[in-house]
Short mmCIF file of C-alpha atoms and ligand atoms in Angstrom, two decimals:
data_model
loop_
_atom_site.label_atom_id
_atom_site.label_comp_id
_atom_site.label_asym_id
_atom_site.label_seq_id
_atom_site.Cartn_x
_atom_site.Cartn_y
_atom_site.Cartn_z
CA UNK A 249 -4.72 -10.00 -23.28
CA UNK A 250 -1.01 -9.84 -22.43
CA UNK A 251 -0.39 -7.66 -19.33
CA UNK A 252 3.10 -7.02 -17.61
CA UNK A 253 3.33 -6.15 -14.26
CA UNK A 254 5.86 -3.96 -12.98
CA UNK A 255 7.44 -4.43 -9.13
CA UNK A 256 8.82 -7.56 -7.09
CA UNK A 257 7.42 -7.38 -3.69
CA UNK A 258 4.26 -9.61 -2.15
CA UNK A 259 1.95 -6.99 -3.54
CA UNK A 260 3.01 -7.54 -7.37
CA UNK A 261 3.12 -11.21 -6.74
CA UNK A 262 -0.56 -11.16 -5.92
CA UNK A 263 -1.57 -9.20 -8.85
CA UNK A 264 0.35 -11.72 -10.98
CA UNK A 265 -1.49 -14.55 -9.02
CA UNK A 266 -4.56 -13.02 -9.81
CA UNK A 267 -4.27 -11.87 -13.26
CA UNK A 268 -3.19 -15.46 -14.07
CA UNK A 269 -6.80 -16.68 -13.13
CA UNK A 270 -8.55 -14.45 -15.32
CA UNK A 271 -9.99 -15.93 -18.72
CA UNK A 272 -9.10 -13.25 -21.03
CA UNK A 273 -5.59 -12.85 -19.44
CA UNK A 274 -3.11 -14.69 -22.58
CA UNK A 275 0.24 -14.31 -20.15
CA UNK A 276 1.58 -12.61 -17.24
CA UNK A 277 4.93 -10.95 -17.96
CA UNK A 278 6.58 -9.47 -15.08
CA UNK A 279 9.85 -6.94 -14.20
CA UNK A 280 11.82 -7.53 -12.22
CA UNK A 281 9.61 -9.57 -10.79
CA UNK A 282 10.72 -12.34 -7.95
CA UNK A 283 11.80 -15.93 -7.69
CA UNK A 284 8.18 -17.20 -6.70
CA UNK A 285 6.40 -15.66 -9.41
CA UNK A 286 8.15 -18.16 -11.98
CA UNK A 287 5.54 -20.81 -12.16
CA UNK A 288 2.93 -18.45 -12.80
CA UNK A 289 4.64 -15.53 -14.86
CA UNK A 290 7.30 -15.05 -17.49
CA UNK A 291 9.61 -13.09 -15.02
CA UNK A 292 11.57 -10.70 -17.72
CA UNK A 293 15.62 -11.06 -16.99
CA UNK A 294 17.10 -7.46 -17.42
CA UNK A 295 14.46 -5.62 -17.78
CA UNK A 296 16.02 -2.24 -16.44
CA UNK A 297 14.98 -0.44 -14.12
CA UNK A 298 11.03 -0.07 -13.42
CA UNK A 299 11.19 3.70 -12.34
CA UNK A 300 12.75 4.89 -15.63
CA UNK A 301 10.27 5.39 -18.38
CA UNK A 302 11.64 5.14 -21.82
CA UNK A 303 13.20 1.48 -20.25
CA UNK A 304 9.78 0.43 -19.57
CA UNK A 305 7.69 1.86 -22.09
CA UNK A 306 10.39 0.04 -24.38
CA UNK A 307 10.11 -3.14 -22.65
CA UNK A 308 5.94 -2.89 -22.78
CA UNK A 309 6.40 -2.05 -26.98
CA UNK A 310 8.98 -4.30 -27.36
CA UNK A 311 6.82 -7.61 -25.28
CA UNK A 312 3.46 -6.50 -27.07
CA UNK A 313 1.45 -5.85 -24.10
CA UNK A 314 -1.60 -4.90 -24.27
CA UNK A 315 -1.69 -3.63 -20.22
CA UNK A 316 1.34 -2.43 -17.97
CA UNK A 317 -0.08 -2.61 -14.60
CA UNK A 318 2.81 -0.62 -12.20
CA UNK A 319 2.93 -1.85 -8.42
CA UNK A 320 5.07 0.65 -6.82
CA UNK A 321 4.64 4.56 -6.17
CA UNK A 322 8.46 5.60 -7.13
CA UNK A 323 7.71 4.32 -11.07
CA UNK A 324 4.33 6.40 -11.21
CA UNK A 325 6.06 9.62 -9.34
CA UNK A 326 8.95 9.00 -12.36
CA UNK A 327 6.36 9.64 -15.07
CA UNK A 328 6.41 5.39 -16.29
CA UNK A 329 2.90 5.93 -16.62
CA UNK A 330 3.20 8.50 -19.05
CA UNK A 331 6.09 7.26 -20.88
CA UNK A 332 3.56 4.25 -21.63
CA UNK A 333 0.78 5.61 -22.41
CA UNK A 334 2.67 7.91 -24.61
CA UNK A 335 3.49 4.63 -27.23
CA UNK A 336 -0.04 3.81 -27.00
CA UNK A 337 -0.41 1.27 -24.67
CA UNK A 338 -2.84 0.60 -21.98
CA UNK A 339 -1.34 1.58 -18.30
CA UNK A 340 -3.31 1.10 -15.06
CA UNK A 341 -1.46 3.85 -12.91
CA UNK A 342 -1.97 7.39 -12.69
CA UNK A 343 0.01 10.01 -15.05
CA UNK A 344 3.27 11.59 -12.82
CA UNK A 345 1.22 14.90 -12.33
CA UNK A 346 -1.90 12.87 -10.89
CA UNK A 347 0.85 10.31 -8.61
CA UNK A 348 1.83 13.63 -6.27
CA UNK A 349 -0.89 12.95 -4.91
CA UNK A 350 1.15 10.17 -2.50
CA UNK A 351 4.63 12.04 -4.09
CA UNK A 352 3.89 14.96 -1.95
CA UNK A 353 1.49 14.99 1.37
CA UNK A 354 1.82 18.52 1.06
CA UNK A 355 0.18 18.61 -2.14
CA UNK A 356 -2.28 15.75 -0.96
CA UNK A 357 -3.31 17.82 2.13
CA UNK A 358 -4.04 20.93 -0.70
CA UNK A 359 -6.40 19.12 -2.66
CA UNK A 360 -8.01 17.20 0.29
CA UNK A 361 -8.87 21.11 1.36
CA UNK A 362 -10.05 22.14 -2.02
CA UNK A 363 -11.94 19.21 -1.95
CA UNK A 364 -13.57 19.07 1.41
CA UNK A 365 -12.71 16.06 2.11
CA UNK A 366 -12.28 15.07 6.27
CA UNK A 367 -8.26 14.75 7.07
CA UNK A 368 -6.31 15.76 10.06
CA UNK A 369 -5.56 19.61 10.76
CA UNK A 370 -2.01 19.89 9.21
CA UNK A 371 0.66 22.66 8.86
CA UNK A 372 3.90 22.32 6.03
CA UNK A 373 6.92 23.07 7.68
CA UNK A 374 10.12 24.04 6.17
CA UNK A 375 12.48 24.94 9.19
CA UNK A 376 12.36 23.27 12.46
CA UNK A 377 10.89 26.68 14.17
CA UNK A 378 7.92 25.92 12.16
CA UNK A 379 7.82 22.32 13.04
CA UNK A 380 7.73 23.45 16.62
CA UNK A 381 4.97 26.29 16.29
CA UNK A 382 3.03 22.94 14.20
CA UNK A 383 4.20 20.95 17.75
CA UNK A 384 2.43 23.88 20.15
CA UNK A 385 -0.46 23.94 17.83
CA UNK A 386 -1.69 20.49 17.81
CA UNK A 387 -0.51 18.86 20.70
CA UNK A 388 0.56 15.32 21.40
CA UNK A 389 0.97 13.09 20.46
CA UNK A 390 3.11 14.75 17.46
CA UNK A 391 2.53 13.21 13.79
CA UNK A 392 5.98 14.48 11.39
CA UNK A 393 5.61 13.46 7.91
CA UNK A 394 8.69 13.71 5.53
CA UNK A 395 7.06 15.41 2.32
CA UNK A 396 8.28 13.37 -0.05
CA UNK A 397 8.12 9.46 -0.88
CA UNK A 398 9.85 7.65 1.90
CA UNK A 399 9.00 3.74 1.14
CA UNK A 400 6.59 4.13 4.38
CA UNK A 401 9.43 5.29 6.95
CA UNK A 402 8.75 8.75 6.54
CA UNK A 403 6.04 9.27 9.39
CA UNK A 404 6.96 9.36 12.65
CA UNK A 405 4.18 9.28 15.42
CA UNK A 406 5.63 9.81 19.15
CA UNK A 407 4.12 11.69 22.02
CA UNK A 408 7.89 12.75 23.08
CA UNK A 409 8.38 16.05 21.40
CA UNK A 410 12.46 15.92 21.47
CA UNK A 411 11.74 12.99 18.85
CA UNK A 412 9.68 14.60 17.09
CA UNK A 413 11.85 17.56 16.81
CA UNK A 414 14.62 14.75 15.50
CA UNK A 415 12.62 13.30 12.87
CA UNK A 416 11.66 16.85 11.64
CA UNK A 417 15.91 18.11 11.81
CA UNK A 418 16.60 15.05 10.25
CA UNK A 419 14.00 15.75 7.19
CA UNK A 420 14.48 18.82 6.50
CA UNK A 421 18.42 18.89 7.01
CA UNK A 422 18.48 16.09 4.08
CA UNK A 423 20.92 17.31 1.21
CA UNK A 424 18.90 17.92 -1.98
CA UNK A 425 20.04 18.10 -5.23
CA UNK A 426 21.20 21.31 -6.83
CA UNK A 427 17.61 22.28 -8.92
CA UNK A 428 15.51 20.06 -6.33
CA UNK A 429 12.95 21.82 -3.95
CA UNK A 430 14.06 22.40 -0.55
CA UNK A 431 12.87 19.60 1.83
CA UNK A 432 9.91 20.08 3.54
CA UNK A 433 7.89 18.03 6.10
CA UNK A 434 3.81 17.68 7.13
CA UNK A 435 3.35 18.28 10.56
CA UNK A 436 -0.97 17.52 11.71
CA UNK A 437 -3.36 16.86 14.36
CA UNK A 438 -2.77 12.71 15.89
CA UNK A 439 -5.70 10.97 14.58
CA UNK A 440 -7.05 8.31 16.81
CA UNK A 441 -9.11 5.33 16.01
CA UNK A 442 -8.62 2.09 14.08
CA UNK A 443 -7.10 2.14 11.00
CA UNK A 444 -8.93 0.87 7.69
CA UNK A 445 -7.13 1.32 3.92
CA UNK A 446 -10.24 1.37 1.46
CA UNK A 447 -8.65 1.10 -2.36
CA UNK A 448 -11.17 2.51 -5.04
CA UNK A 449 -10.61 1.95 -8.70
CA UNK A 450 -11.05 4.48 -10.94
CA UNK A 451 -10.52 5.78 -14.47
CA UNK A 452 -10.85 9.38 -13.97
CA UNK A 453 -14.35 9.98 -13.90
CA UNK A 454 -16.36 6.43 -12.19
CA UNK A 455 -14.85 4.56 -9.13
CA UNK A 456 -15.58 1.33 -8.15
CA UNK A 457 -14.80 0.86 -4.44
CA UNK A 458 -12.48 -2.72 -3.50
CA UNK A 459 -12.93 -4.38 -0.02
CA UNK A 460 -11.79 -2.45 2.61
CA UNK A 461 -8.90 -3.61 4.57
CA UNK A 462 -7.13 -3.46 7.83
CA UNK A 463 -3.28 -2.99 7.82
CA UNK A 464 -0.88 -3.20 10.57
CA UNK A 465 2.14 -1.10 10.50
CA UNK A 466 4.14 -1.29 13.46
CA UNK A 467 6.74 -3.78 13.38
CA UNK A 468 5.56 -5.41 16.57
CA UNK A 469 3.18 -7.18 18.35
CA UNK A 470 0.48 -4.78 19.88
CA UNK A 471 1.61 -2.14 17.49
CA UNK A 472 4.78 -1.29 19.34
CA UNK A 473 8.35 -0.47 17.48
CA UNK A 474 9.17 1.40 14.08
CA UNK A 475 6.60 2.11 11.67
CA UNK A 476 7.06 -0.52 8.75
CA UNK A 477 5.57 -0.95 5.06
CA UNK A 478 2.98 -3.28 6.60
CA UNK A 479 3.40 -6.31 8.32
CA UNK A 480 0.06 -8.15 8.09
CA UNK A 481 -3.67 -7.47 7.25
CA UNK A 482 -7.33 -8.82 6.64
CA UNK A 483 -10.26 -8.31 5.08
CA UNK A 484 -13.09 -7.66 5.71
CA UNK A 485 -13.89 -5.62 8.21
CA UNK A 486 -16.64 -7.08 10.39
CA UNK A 487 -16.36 -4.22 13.02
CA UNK A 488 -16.19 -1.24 9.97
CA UNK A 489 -19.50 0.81 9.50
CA UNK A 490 -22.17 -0.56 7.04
CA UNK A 491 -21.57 2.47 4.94
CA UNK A 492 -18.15 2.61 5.32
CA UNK A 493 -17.79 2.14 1.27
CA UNK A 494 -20.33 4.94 0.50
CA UNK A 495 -18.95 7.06 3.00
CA UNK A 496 -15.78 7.01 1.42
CA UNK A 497 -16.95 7.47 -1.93
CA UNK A 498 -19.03 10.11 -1.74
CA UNK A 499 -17.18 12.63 0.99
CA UNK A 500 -13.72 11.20 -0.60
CA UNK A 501 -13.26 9.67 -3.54
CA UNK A 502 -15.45 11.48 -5.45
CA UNK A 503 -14.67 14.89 -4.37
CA UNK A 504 -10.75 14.08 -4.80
CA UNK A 505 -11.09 12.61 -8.22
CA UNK A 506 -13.70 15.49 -9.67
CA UNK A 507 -10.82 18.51 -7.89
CA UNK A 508 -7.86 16.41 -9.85
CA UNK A 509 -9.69 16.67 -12.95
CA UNK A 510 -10.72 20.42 -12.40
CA UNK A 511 -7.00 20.83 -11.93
CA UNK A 512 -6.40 19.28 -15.36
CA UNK A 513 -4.66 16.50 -13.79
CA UNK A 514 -7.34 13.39 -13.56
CA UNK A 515 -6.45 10.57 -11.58
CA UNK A 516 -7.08 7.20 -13.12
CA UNK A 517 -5.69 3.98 -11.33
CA UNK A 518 -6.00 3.19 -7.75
CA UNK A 519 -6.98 5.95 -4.96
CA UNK A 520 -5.42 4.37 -2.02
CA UNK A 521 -7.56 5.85 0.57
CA UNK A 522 -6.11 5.09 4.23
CA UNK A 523 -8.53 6.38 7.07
CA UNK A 524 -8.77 6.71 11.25
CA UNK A 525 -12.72 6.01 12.28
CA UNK A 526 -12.12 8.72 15.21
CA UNK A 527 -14.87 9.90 17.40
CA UNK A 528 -15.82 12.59 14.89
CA UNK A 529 -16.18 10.47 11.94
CA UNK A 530 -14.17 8.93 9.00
CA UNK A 531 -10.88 11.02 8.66
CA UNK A 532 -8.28 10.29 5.58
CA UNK A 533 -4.64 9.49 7.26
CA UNK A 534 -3.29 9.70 3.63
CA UNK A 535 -3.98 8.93 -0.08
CA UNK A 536 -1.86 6.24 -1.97
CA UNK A 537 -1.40 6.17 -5.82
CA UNK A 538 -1.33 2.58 -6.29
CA UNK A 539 -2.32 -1.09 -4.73
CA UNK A 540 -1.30 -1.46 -0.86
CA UNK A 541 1.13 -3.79 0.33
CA UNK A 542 0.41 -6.13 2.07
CA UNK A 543 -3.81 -5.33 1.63
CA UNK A 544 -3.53 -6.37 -1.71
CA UNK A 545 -2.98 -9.90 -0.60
CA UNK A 546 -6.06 -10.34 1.24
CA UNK A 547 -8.52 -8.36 -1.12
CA UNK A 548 -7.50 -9.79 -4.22
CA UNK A 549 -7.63 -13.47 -2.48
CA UNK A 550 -11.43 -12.47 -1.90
CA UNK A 551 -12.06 -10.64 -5.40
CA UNK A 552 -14.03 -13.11 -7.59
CA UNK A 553 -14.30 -10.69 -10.49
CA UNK A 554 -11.56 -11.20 -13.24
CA UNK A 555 -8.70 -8.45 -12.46
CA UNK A 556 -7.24 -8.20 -15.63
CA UNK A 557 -10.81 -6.93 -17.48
CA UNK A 558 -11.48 -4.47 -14.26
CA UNK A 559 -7.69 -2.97 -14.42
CA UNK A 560 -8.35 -2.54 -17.96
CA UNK A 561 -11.52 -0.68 -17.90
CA UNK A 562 -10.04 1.92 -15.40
CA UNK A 563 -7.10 2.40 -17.82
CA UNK A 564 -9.19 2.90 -20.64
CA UNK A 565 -11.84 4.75 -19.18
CA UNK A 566 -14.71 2.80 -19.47
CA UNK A 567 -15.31 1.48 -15.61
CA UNK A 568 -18.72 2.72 -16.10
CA UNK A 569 -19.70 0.03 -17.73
CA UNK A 570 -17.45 -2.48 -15.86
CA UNK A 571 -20.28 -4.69 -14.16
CA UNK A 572 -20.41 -4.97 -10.49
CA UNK A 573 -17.53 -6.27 -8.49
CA UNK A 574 -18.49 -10.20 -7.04
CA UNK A 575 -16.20 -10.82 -3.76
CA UNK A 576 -16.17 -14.27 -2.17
CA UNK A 577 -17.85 -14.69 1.53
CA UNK A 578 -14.49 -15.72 2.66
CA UNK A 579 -12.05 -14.36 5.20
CA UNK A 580 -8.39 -13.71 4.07
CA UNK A 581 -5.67 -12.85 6.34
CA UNK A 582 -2.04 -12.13 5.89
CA UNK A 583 1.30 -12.30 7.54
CA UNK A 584 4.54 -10.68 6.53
CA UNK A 585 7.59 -12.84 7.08
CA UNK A 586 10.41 -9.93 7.71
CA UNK A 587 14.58 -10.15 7.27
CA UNK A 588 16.07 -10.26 10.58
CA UNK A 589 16.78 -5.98 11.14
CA UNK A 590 13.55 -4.88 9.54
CA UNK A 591 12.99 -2.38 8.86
CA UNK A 592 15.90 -0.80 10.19
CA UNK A 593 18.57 -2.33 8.45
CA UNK A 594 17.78 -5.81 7.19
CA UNK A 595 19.94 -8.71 6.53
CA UNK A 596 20.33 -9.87 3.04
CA UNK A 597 21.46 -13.67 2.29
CA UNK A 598 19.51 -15.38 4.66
CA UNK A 599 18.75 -18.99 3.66
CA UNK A 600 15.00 -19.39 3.18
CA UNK A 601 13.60 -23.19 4.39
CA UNK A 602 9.90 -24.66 5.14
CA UNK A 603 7.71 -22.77 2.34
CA UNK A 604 4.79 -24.78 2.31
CA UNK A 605 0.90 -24.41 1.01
CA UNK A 606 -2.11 -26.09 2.02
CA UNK A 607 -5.75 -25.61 0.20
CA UNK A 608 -6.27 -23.02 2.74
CA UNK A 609 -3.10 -20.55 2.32
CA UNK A 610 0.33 -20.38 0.29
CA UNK A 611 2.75 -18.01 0.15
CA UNK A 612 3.86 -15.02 -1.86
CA UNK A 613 7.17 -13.69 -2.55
CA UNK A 614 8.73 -10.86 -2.01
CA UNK A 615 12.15 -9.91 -1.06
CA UNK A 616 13.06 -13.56 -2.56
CA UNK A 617 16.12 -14.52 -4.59
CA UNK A 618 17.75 -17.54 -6.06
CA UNK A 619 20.85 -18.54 -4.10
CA UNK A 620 23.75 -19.25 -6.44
CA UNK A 621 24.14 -23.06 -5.42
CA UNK A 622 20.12 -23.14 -5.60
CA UNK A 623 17.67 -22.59 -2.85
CA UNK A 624 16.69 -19.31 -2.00
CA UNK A 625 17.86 -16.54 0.39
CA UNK A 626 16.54 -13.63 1.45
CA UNK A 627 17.08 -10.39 -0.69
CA UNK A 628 15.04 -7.59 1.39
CA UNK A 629 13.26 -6.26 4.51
CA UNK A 630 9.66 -8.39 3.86
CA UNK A 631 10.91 -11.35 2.63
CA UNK A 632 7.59 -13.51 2.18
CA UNK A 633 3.48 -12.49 2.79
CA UNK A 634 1.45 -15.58 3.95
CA UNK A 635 -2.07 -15.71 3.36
CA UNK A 636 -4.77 -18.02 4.57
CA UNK A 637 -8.46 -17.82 3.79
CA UNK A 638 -11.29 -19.33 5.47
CA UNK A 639 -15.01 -18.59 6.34
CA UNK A 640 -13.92 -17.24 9.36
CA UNK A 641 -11.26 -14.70 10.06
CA UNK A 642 -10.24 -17.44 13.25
CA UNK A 643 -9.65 -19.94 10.49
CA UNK A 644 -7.86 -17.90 8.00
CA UNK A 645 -5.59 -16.88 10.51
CA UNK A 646 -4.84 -20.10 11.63
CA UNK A 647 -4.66 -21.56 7.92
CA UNK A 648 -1.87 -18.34 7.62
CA UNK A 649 -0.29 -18.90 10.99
CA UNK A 650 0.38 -22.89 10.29
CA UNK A 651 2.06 -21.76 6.99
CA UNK A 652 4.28 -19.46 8.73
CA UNK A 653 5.29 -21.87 11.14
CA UNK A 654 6.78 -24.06 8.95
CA UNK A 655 9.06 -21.24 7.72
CA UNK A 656 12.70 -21.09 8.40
CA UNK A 657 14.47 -17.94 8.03
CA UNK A 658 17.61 -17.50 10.53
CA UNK A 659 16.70 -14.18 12.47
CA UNK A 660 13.42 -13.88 10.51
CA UNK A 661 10.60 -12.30 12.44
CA UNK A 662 6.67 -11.60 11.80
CA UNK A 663 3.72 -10.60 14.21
CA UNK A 664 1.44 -13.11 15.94
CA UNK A 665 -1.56 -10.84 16.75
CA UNK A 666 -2.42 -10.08 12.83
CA UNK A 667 -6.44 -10.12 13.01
CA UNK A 668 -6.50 -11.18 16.43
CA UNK A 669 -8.57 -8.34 17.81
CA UNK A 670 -11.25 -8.17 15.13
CA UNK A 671 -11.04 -12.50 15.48
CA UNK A 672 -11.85 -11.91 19.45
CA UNK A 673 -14.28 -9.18 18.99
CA UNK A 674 -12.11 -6.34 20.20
CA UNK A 675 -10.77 -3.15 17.54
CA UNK A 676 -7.59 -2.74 17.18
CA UNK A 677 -5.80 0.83 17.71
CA UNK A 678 -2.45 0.98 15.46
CA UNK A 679 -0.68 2.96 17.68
CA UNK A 680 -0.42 1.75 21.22
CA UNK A 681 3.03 2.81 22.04
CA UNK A 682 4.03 6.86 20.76
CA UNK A 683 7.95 5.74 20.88
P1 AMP B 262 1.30 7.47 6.19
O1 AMP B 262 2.58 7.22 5.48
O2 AMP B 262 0.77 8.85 6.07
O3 AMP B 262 0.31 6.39 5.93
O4 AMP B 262 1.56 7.21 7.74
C1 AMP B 262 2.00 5.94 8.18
C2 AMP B 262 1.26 5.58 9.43
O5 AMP B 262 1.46 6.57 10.43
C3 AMP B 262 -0.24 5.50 9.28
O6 AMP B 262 -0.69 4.28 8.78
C4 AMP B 262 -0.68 5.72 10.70
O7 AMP B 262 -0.57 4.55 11.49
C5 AMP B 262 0.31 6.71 11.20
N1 AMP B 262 -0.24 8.07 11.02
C6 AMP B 262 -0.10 8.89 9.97
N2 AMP B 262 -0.75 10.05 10.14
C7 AMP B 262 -1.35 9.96 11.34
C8 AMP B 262 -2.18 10.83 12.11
N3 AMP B 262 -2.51 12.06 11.67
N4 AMP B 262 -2.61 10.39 13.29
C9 AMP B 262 -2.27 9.17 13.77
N5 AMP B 262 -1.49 8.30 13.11
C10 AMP B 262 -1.02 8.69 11.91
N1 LIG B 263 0.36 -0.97 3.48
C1 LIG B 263 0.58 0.40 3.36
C2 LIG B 263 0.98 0.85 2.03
O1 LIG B 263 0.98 0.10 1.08
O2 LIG B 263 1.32 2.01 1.89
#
């Protein structure tokens, strides 16, 4: 099988990793791919770009694929999906109509009421005078939510309601298009708990749950500063409920996937569920369309199971028959490695020194490129994801945290308490500073 993965970040890079080590996988073809995927994948020069569809539909006819697997959201919101399946190749992704469901948390919040399925109290707002009857209504701390894809800087969570009121202006005065919708934001109840992201396979009709994960999102140490993309995680999830997967599936997944298909728009690819455990239960935070970065990194060091016959099987439709997943015992942890000014503004052109493996961890690329006199510099905001595995999560992180150590990256900076809670017993809350 011949599969081409679409993306360049950490997240891609670990499906490439992965898809190398499975028997039936022929060669890894990637676009645009990244600088350390090279030894592993034929990384496609000028591929065009991954979020328009007749470029990449081309590019899958034209390489003789037999799988597109698409990392990012904005290429399954663009319809690339589609555009593939449409010349009759395999795609693991869901269709355009099916990706609104991270496109739009508006339109996510509708079907996780149609569906019953447990999610914060939430209100769409389309002037600030709404926003602020949304503000009176729920309380603090406030939880804004641009509508629309926002690359994960679109949430704002602050108990101080005269930023809240800023992020919502600042939304919903954005300049649209003539023909686009107006803007329009999410305002909902503060959820509070831990935070686990749970990613279920699924081809429409059967899911197959993956190991859940935890993901940190603040930029900073005890999750203070900006929200980011992620900047570490780990699986699994000692602390999590023993029917944590079930859970999910049945009062989630299930329900979500059987109301897209009753809407004539079935979902088939991954169901990024992200969830709170709150005192009243399991609540969803939000649904993803696709694999989460960094999470990815840790559960696909732990899957055993070939990924390239599973991602298959959801795109074709027959994961009912896909045989039961096998994970290792092993701990995986990983640490993001982020351009000085992340994510606010980050520096570009950075040299990159010290990447280094060991049995126990290596490193995966991301916002990577070649330097023109040779080396590498940095090219985006999370420049390189570090992973270490071990049979505990204390040595994984330390097999990570030696790796990172070694890295040189003027201005570079990454957090030191990835895992450390769960590692010392204690859960971790995601949001210990509203600001
Ligand atoms: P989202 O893009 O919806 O995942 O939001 C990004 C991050 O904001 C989440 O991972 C949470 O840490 C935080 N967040 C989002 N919604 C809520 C909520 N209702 N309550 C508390 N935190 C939230
Ligand atoms: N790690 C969060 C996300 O991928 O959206």
């Amino acid at each position: 099988m011949k599969v081409l993965v679409l993306g360049s970040g950490a997240r891609e890079h670990a499906l490439v990793r992965a898809l190398t080590q499975d028997p039936e996988v022929t060669e890894v073809l990637v676009a645009p791919g990244n600088p350390g995927m090279v030894d592993e994948a034929t990384v496609l020069s000028s591929p065009g770009r991954i979020d328009d569809p007749e470029a990449m539909a081309r590019l899958a006819h034209d390489n003789s694929v037999d799988l597109v697997v698409v990392g990012p959201e904005a290429p399954l919101v663009a319809g690339v999906a589609d555009a593939v399946r449409a010349r009759g190749i395999a795609c693991f992704g869901p269709s355009q109509q099916a990706a609104a469901l991270e496109g739009s948390k508006a339109f996510a919040k509708d079907v996780m009421a149609a569906a019953g399925v447990p999610t914060a109290r939430a209100r769409v707002c389309r002037s600030v005078e709404e926003a602020m009857e949304a503000f009176t209504e729920f309380g603090a701390p406030h939880v804004v939510k641009d509508d629309g894809l926002a690359a994960g800087k679109g949430v704002v969570v602050t108990s101080k309601l005269t930023q809240a009121l800023a992020h919502a202006a600042q939304c919903l005065e954005r300049e649209v298009a003539p023909g686009q919708a107006p803007p329009q934001i999410v305002v909902e109840e503060f959820l509070d708990g831990p935070e686990i992201s749970l990613f279920c396979v699924t081809d429409g009709t059967s899911v197959l749950p993956l190991a859940p994960a935890q993901d940190y999102k603040r930029a900073l140490d005890g999750g203070r500063g900006p929200n980011t993309g992620g900047m570490g995680a780990y699986s699994p999830l000692e602390w999590a409920p023993g029917d944590l997967t079930e859970q999910v599936i049945e009062r989630i997944a299930k329900p979500t996937i059987q109301e897209m298909a009753r809407r004539g728009t079935p979902f088939a690819g991954i169901l990024y569920v992200g969830l709170a455990l709150t005192a009243r239960g399991l609540q969803v935070v939000e649904f993803n369309a696709r694999f989460g970065d960094p999470e990815t990194q840790v559960v696909l060091a732990r899957l055993r199971t070939p990924l390239g016959g599973l991602l298959l099987a959801a795109a074709n439709g027959t994961l009912a028959q896909h045989p039961p997943l096998q994970w290792s015992s092993e701990h995986a942890v990983t640490v993001v490695v982020a351009a000085r000014g992340y994510p606010e503004g980050p520096r570009k052109g950075d040299p990159i020194e010290g990447i280094t493996s060991a049995a126990d961890a290596y490193v995966l690329h991301a916002g990577t490129a070649h330097a023109p006199g040779g080396g590498l510099v940095t090219a985006g905001g999370r420049v390189l994801s570090v992973v270490g595995t071990g049979p505990s999560l204390e040595q994984a992180r330390r097999a990570a945290y030696e790796i990172v150590a070694k890295i040189d990256i003027p201005g570079a900076h990454h957090r030191s308490d990835i895992a450390l809670a769960a590692a010392e017993g204690r859960v971790f809350l995601p949001n210990q500073e509203n600001s």
